[in-house]
Short mmCIF file of C-alpha atoms in Angstrom, two decimals:
data_model
loop_
_atom_site.label_atom_id
_atom_site.label_comp_id
_atom_site.label_asym_id
_atom_site.label_seq_id
_atom_site.Cartn_x
_atom_site.Cartn_y
_atom_site.Cartn_z
CA UNK H 1 -25.05 -21.63 -16.13
CA UNK H 2 -22.47 -24.48 -16.36
CA UNK H 3 -18.80 -24.15 -15.19
CA UNK H 4 -16.81 -21.02 -15.47
CA UNK H 5 -14.37 -21.32 -18.47
CA UNK H 6 -11.56 -19.33 -16.88
CA UNK H 7 -11.65 -19.96 -13.58
CA UNK H 8 -8.18 -18.98 -12.28
CA UNK H 9 -6.31 -19.59 -10.05
CA UNK H 10 -7.90 -22.87 -8.36
CA UNK H 11 -8.87 -22.12 -4.88
CA UNK H 12 -9.45 -24.68 -2.10
CA UNK H 13 -8.98 -27.41 -4.52
CA UNK H 14 -11.75 -26.44 -6.77
CA UNK H 15 -10.79 -26.73 -10.39
CA UNK H 16 -14.07 -25.36 -11.77
CA UNK H 17 -17.07 -23.52 -10.45
CA UNK H 18 -20.87 -23.48 -11.34
CA UNK H 19 -21.82 -20.05 -10.53
CA UNK H 20 -25.59 -19.14 -10.38
CA UNK H 21 -28.10 -17.30 -8.07
CA UNK H 22 -30.00 -20.61 -7.11
CA UNK H 23 -28.29 -23.73 -5.92
CA UNK H 24 -30.27 -26.90 -6.89
CA UNK H 25 -27.87 -29.65 -5.81
CA UNK H 26 -25.90 -28.19 -3.00
CA UNK H 27 -22.55 -29.30 -4.83
CA UNK H 28 -19.22 -28.35 -3.39
CA UNK H 29 -18.37 -26.35 -6.49
CA UNK H 30 -21.37 -24.11 -6.34
CA UNK H 31 -20.44 -20.54 -6.32
CA UNK H 32 -22.20 -17.33 -5.69
CA UNK H 33 -21.60 -14.61 -8.44
CA UNK H 34 -20.42 -11.45 -6.55
CA UNK H 35 -19.19 -8.35 -8.53
CA UNK H 36 -15.58 -7.50 -7.39
CA UNK H 37 -16.51 -4.04 -6.84
CA UNK H 38 -19.27 -5.11 -4.52
CA UNK H 39 -17.04 -7.49 -2.73
CA UNK H 40 -14.69 -4.68 -1.86
CA UNK H 41 -17.51 -2.52 -0.48
CA UNK H 42 -19.04 -5.70 1.49
CA UNK H 43 -15.65 -6.23 3.23
CA UNK H 44 -15.45 -2.56 4.42
CA UNK H 45 -19.26 -2.36 5.32
CA UNK H 46 -18.80 -5.68 7.18
CA UNK H 47 -15.99 -4.25 9.38
CA UNK H 48 -18.17 -1.49 10.66
CA UNK H 49 -20.82 -3.53 12.03
CA UNK H 50 -21.26 -3.90 15.86
CA UNK H 51 -20.66 -7.53 15.14
CA UNK H 52 -18.10 -7.85 12.11
CA UNK H 53 -19.22 -10.14 9.38
CA UNK H 54 -17.16 -12.37 7.31
CA UNK H 55 -17.40 -13.62 3.79
CA UNK H 56 -18.42 -16.82 5.10
CA UNK H 57 -21.42 -15.20 6.91
CA UNK H 58 -22.61 -14.05 3.45
CA UNK H 59 -22.07 -17.38 1.99
CA UNK H 60 -24.14 -19.06 4.74
CA UNK H 61 -26.95 -16.54 4.40
CA UNK H 62 -27.04 -17.15 0.69
CA UNK H 63 -26.81 -20.83 0.97
CA UNK H 64 -29.76 -21.03 3.35
CA UNK H 65 -31.98 -18.47 1.43
CA UNK H 66 -33.80 -21.33 -0.42
CA UNK H 67 -34.97 -22.88 2.73
CA UNK H 68 -36.41 -19.42 4.00
CA UNK H 69 -39.76 -17.87 3.63
CA UNK H 70 -40.11 -15.12 1.28
CA UNK H 71 -40.50 -12.58 3.96
CA UNK H 72 -37.22 -13.70 5.66
CA UNK H 73 -34.98 -13.67 2.48
CA UNK H 74 -36.71 -10.47 0.83
CA UNK H 75 -34.13 -7.67 0.61
CA UNK H 76 -34.70 -3.99 0.77
CA UNK H 77 -32.87 -3.06 -2.11
CA UNK H 78 -31.17 0.24 -3.01
CA UNK H 79 -32.13 2.99 -5.35
CA UNK H 80 -33.16 2.05 -8.91
CA UNK H 81 -32.90 -1.81 -8.33
CA UNK H 82 -36.68 -2.45 -9.22
CA UNK H 83 -36.31 -0.74 -12.65
CA UNK H 84 -33.27 -2.84 -13.55
CA UNK H 85 -33.99 -6.31 -12.08
CA UNK H 86 -34.91 -8.03 -15.27
CA UNK H 87 -33.18 -10.92 -17.08
CA UNK H 88 -31.59 -8.43 -19.41
CA UNK H 89 -30.22 -5.13 -18.75
CA UNK H 90 -32.69 -2.19 -19.84
CA UNK H 91 -31.15 1.07 -19.28
CA UNK H 92 -33.26 3.74 -17.37
CA UNK H 93 -32.37 7.45 -17.90
CA UNK H 94 -30.69 8.73 -14.63
CA UNK H 95 -29.19 5.46 -13.56
CA UNK H 96 -25.89 5.56 -15.47
CA UNK H 97 -24.25 5.73 -12.13
CA UNK H 98 -24.89 2.09 -11.84
CA UNK H 99 -21.85 1.25 -13.87
CA UNK H 100 -19.52 3.95 -12.29
CA UNK H 101 -16.49 2.76 -10.39
CA UNK H 102 -17.33 3.00 -6.88
CA UNK H 103 -13.65 2.64 -5.80
CA UNK H 104 -11.51 4.86 -7.87
CA UNK H 105 -14.15 7.03 -9.91
CA UNK H 106 -12.18 10.15 -11.36
CA UNK H 107 -14.44 12.66 -9.84
CA UNK H 108 -14.48 11.01 -6.39
CA UNK H 109 -10.81 10.60 -6.07
CA UNK H 110 -10.59 14.22 -6.97
CA UNK H 111 -13.10 15.33 -4.29
CA UNK H 112 -11.12 13.38 -1.70
CA UNK H 113 -7.71 14.65 -2.86
CA UNK H 114 -8.84 18.10 -2.83
CA UNK H 115 -9.46 17.97 0.89
CA UNK H 116 -5.96 16.78 1.77
CA UNK H 117 -3.64 19.71 2.85
CA UNK H 118 -0.16 19.95 1.54
CA UNK H 119 2.80 19.87 3.88
CA UNK H 120 4.03 23.38 3.14
CA UNK H 121 0.68 24.78 3.86
CA UNK H 122 -0.25 25.92 7.57
CA UNK H 123 -2.97 24.03 8.97
CA UNK H 124 -4.28 22.87 12.18
CA UNK H 125 -7.41 20.67 12.62
CA UNK H 126 -8.19 22.16 16.04
CA UNK H 127 -8.92 25.50 14.36
CA UNK H 128 -12.50 26.61 13.96
CA UNK H 129 -14.26 25.35 10.67
CA UNK H 130 -16.14 28.79 10.61
CA UNK H 131 -14.98 32.48 10.70
CA UNK H 132 -14.98 34.13 13.96
CA UNK H 133 -18.14 36.01 14.96
CA UNK H 134 -18.26 39.58 15.46
CA UNK H 135 -17.48 40.68 18.88
CA UNK H 136 -20.89 42.47 19.35
CA UNK H 137 -23.44 39.85 18.24
CA UNK H 138 -27.05 40.33 19.07
CA UNK H 139 -27.26 36.73 20.04
CA UNK H 140 -24.92 37.35 22.77
CA UNK H 141 -26.84 40.03 24.75
CA UNK H 142 -27.23 39.61 28.47
CA UNK H 143 -30.54 39.56 30.14
CA UNK H 144 -31.79 42.37 31.94
CA UNK H 145 -30.40 41.22 35.25
CA UNK H 146 -26.73 41.38 33.50
CA UNK H 147 -26.42 37.56 33.58
CA UNK H 148 -25.99 35.81 30.23
CA UNK H 149 -28.92 33.60 29.18
CA UNK H 150 -26.98 31.06 27.32
CA UNK H 151 -26.46 27.97 29.40
CA UNK H 152 -23.96 26.52 27.23
CA UNK H 153 -21.39 29.36 27.90
CA UNK H 154 -20.89 27.81 31.35
CA UNK H 155 -19.96 24.15 30.01
CA UNK H 156 -16.47 22.91 29.29
CA UNK H 157 -15.24 22.52 25.73
CA UNK H 158 -15.11 18.76 26.01
CA UNK H 159 -18.66 18.61 26.96
CA UNK H 160 -19.68 20.95 24.24
CA UNK H 161 -17.79 18.52 21.75
CA UNK H 162 -19.78 15.62 23.21
CA UNK H 163 -23.14 17.24 22.83
CA UNK H 164 -22.47 18.04 19.30
CA UNK H 165 -21.33 14.37 18.70
CA UNK H 166 -24.80 13.26 19.91
CA UNK H 167 -26.91 15.66 17.47
CA UNK H 168 -28.17 15.28 13.98
CA UNK H 169 -26.38 17.36 11.46
CA UNK H 170 -29.12 19.92 10.87
CA UNK H 171 -29.22 20.41 14.71
CA UNK H 172 -25.73 21.24 14.96
CA UNK H 173 -26.19 24.09 12.48
CA UNK H 174 -29.17 25.41 14.18
CA UNK H 175 -27.26 25.29 17.74
CA UNK H 176 -24.33 27.25 16.42
CA UNK H 177 -26.79 29.95 15.30
CA UNK H 178 -28.28 30.47 18.81
CA UNK H 179 -25.16 29.94 20.86
CA UNK H 180 -21.99 31.67 21.04
CA UNK H 181 -20.59 28.59 22.98
CA UNK H 182 -20.67 26.79 19.61
CA UNK H 183 -18.91 29.42 17.62
CA UNK H 184 -15.70 27.48 17.53
CA UNK H 185 -16.36 24.21 16.13
CA UNK H 186 -13.03 22.48 15.22
CA UNK H 187 -12.48 21.21 11.85
CA UNK H 188 -11.57 17.88 13.43
CA UNK H 189 -15.13 17.52 14.60
CA UNK H 190 -16.29 17.01 11.02
CA UNK H 191 -14.29 13.81 10.80
CA UNK H 192 -16.72 12.34 13.47
CA UNK H 193 -19.74 13.78 11.49
CA UNK H 194 -18.30 12.47 8.26
CA UNK H 195 -17.80 9.03 9.56
CA UNK H 196 -21.32 9.23 10.94
CA UNK H 197 -23.02 10.40 7.85
CA UNK H 198 -20.99 8.98 5.05
CA UNK H 199 -19.80 5.57 6.40
CA UNK H 200 -19.05 4.43 2.96
CA UNK H 201 -16.10 6.94 2.83
CA UNK H 202 -13.70 4.42 4.16
CA UNK H 203 -10.64 6.55 3.23
CA UNK H 204 -11.37 8.46 6.23
CA UNK H 205 -10.66 5.45 8.46
CA UNK H 206 -6.98 5.13 8.66
CA UNK H 207 -7.16 2.14 11.00
CA UNK H 208 -9.01 -0.29 8.53
CA UNK H 209 -7.38 -3.68 8.15
CA UNK H 210 -8.37 -3.62 4.53
CA UNK H 211 -5.85 -1.02 3.34
CA UNK H 212 -5.63 -2.00 -0.19
CA UNK H 213 -7.99 -3.08 -3.05
CA UNK H 214 -7.52 -6.84 -4.12
CA UNK H 215 -5.34 -7.10 -7.27
CA UNK H 216 -7.82 -9.62 -8.41
CA UNK H 217 -10.47 -6.95 -8.29
CA UNK H 218 -8.25 -4.69 -10.55
CA UNK H 219 -7.73 -7.63 -13.04
CA UNK H 220 -11.25 -8.36 -13.32
CA UNK H 221 -12.24 -4.78 -13.92
CA UNK H 222 -9.44 -4.33 -16.44
CA UNK H 223 -10.44 -7.31 -18.48
CA UNK H 224 -14.23 -6.20 -18.44
CA UNK H 225 -13.25 -2.76 -19.42
CA UNK H 226 -11.21 -3.98 -22.37
CA UNK H 227 -13.96 -6.28 -23.52
CA UNK H 228 -16.52 -3.34 -23.28
CA UNK H 229 -14.12 -1.02 -25.28
CA UNK H 230 -13.40 -3.52 -27.94
CA UNK H 231 -17.15 -4.51 -28.36
CA UNK H 232 -18.06 -0.73 -28.46
CA UNK H 233 -15.16 -0.17 -30.96
CA UNK H 234 -16.41 -2.94 -33.24
CA UNK H 235 -19.82 -1.08 -33.47
CA UNK H 236 -18.24 2.28 -33.89
CA UNK H 237 -15.59 1.21 -36.62
CA UNK H 238 -11.91 0.20 -36.04
CA UNK H 239 -9.37 3.07 -35.51
CA UNK H 240 -7.73 2.42 -38.68
CA UNK H 241 -10.74 2.20 -40.74
CA UNK H 242 -12.88 5.23 -39.75
CA UNK H 243 -14.55 6.52 -42.73
CA UNK H 244 -15.26 10.37 -42.78
CA UNK H 245 -18.55 11.05 -44.72
CA UNK H 246 -18.32 13.82 -47.29
CA UNK H 247 -20.49 16.06 -45.06
CA UNK H 248 -17.59 15.64 -42.40
CA UNK H 249 -14.21 17.09 -42.12
CA UNK H 250 -13.28 15.07 -38.97
CA UNK H 251 -14.34 11.91 -37.50
CA UNK H 252 -17.29 12.30 -34.86
CA UNK H 253 -16.17 13.03 -31.46
CA UNK H 254 -18.05 10.17 -29.98
CA UNK H 255 -15.90 7.62 -32.21
CA UNK H 256 -12.68 9.32 -31.21
CA UNK H 257 -13.47 9.28 -27.50
CA UNK H 258 -14.18 5.57 -27.81
CA UNK H 259 -10.94 4.80 -29.74
CA UNK H 260 -8.94 7.12 -27.31
CA UNK H 261 -10.57 5.17 -24.28
CA UNK H 262 -9.59 1.74 -25.80
CA UNK H 263 -6.16 2.81 -26.55
CA UNK H 264 -5.74 4.22 -22.90
CA UNK H 265 -7.00 0.81 -21.56
CA UNK H 266 -4.54 -1.13 -23.60
CA UNK H 267 -1.60 0.81 -23.05
CA UNK H 268 -2.10 1.56 -19.22
CA UNK H 269 1.32 0.67 -17.77
CA UNK H 270 0.06 1.41 -14.40
CA UNK H 271 -2.49 -1.26 -14.47
CA UNK H 272 -1.79 -3.93 -11.77
CA UNK H 273 -0.86 -7.41 -13.34
CA UNK H 274 -3.18 -10.16 -11.63
CA UNK H 275 0.02 -12.39 -11.27
CA UNK H 276 1.75 -10.06 -9.13
CA UNK H 277 1.79 -10.79 -5.25
CA UNK H 278 3.31 -7.71 -3.83
CA UNK H 279 1.94 -4.36 -3.14
CA UNK H 280 2.25 -3.09 -6.56
CA UNK H 281 -0.51 -5.47 -7.40
CA UNK H 282 -2.79 -3.42 -5.29
CA UNK H 283 -4.69 -0.35 -6.03
CA UNK H 284 -4.17 1.85 -2.98
CA UNK H 285 -7.14 4.02 -1.92
CA UNK H 286 -6.70 7.76 -1.53
CA UNK H 287 -5.11 8.19 1.93
CA UNK H 288 -6.81 10.92 4.07
CA UNK H 289 -4.35 11.75 6.85
CA UNK H 290 -6.23 12.55 10.04
CA UNK H 291 -4.30 15.79 10.96
CA UNK H 292 -3.55 16.93 7.20
CA UNK H 293 -7.12 16.77 5.90
CA UNK H 294 -9.53 19.64 5.92
CA UNK H 295 -12.64 17.46 7.12
CA UNK H 296 -14.91 20.55 7.10
CA UNK H 297 -14.28 21.08 3.38
CA UNK H 298 -14.81 17.39 2.46
CA UNK H 299 -17.97 17.14 4.57
CA UNK H 300 -19.22 20.38 2.93
CA UNK H 301 -18.14 19.06 -0.64
CA UNK H 302 -20.05 15.92 -0.13
CA UNK H 303 -23.13 17.52 1.16
CA UNK H 304 -23.01 19.81 -1.89
CA UNK H 305 -22.05 17.36 -4.71
CA UNK H 306 -22.34 14.01 -3.49
CA UNK H 307 -25.53 13.22 -5.46
CA UNK H 308 -23.63 14.60 -8.79
CA UNK H 309 -20.61 12.23 -8.37
CA UNK H 310 -21.58 8.81 -10.28
CA UNK H 311 -19.00 6.66 -8.47
CA UNK H 312 -19.89 8.21 -4.92
CA UNK H 313 -23.63 7.51 -5.71
CA UNK H 314 -22.82 4.00 -6.91
CA UNK H 315 -20.74 3.21 -3.90
CA UNK H 316 -23.53 4.46 -1.47
CA UNK H 317 -26.05 2.13 -3.39
CA UNK H 318 -23.93 -0.86 -2.98
CA UNK H 319 -22.95 -0.08 0.60
CA UNK H 320 -26.69 0.08 1.62
CA UNK H 321 -27.46 -3.01 -0.17
CA UNK H 322 -24.43 -4.79 1.82
CA UNK H 323 -25.80 -3.33 5.22
CA UNK H 324 -29.28 -4.95 4.24
CA UNK H 325 -27.44 -8.23 3.67
CA UNK H 326 -25.93 -7.95 7.10
CA UNK H 327 -29.07 -7.22 8.79
CA UNK H 328 -30.30 -10.38 7.10
CA UNK H 329 -27.36 -12.42 8.36
CA UNK H 330 -28.07 -11.10 11.77
CA UNK H 331 -31.81 -12.13 11.74
CA UNK H 332 -30.74 -15.61 10.47
CA UNK H 333 -28.10 -15.98 13.25
CA UNK H 334 -31.07 -15.02 15.63
CA UNK H 335 -33.23 -17.75 14.29
CA UNK H 336 -30.49 -20.33 14.44
CA UNK H 337 -29.86 -19.36 17.95
CA UNK H 338 -33.49 -19.61 18.83
CA UNK H 339 -33.72 -23.02 17.11
CA UNK H 340 -30.93 -24.20 19.19
CA UNK H 341 -32.36 -23.20 22.22
CA UNK H 342 -35.57 -24.98 21.50
CA UNK H 343 -33.87 -28.29 20.57
CA UNK H 344 -31.88 -28.05 23.84
CA UNK H 345 -34.95 -27.73 25.79
CA UNK H 346 -36.50 -30.70 24.00
CA UNK H 347 -33.46 -32.69 24.92
CA UNK H 348 -33.70 -31.64 28.54
CA UNK H 349 -37.16 -32.81 28.75
#
């Protein structure tokens, strides 16, 4: 591919970098191309591993892939990859989400923000996520001997919560239907369930050490967005030279939308500058306060609309790919360890 023409700033003494998906000579300025969105997702997925991974781990894995057998380096890729893995992009209907912003997609941000409770509103995460059951419920009928048949009624609340946390989601719903002991499931329980079923919603993890998105990520995305908008605008006609055909009384809505999008990008004063080094140069993810978020509402919204939100769908796709990479890193480390043990045994002999 050759050296990247606008490599900036220089890192680790490297003035120019050769990026490619195959390394031939093993030079010190070889670079692995990695989309900034994907790198942000990788960092957060890496922190949630039992053995957290680093960027160096990913680099080591990539550097050693050429020496691996095909079965060792083959990745189980996410949805839609096989149809889009050609040299040139060929769009497939239904895969529009591939280009949706997984960090701050408008619909995703709104879905998250809607779950945050305003300070002026009364809210307690210990309250039940569900309405109270009627006082006379047929499922609570005692046995003929007068002794309740529901064994869960005798268990303390802490143990009931532990039981729920060990069950898959469908079983939780079924258990609530058959036992009054689970009539009160606190809203806070769905934070645990959300972290389990939707680990890519890192906004729910208030303790993450990666609290901000890199300002370089935003700078690269903004640059790409401006180029895309400008290229598209050239195809649609410049804003000042829109020609309205005799059959039209107004410009086409599609062309107006393109022009509006371009102007919005060029005049966006909230866009962080790549040269800034303070917190203003970061895009801060939506903050979901632990005690002021309706976790049940958010969990239900993700279940109902998750597949419809392009940015969320793309985030899940990237997350699962990153998990697969980290699984391969673990396999590589195990092979290295086993090889080291074999070498040690040979030396002892």
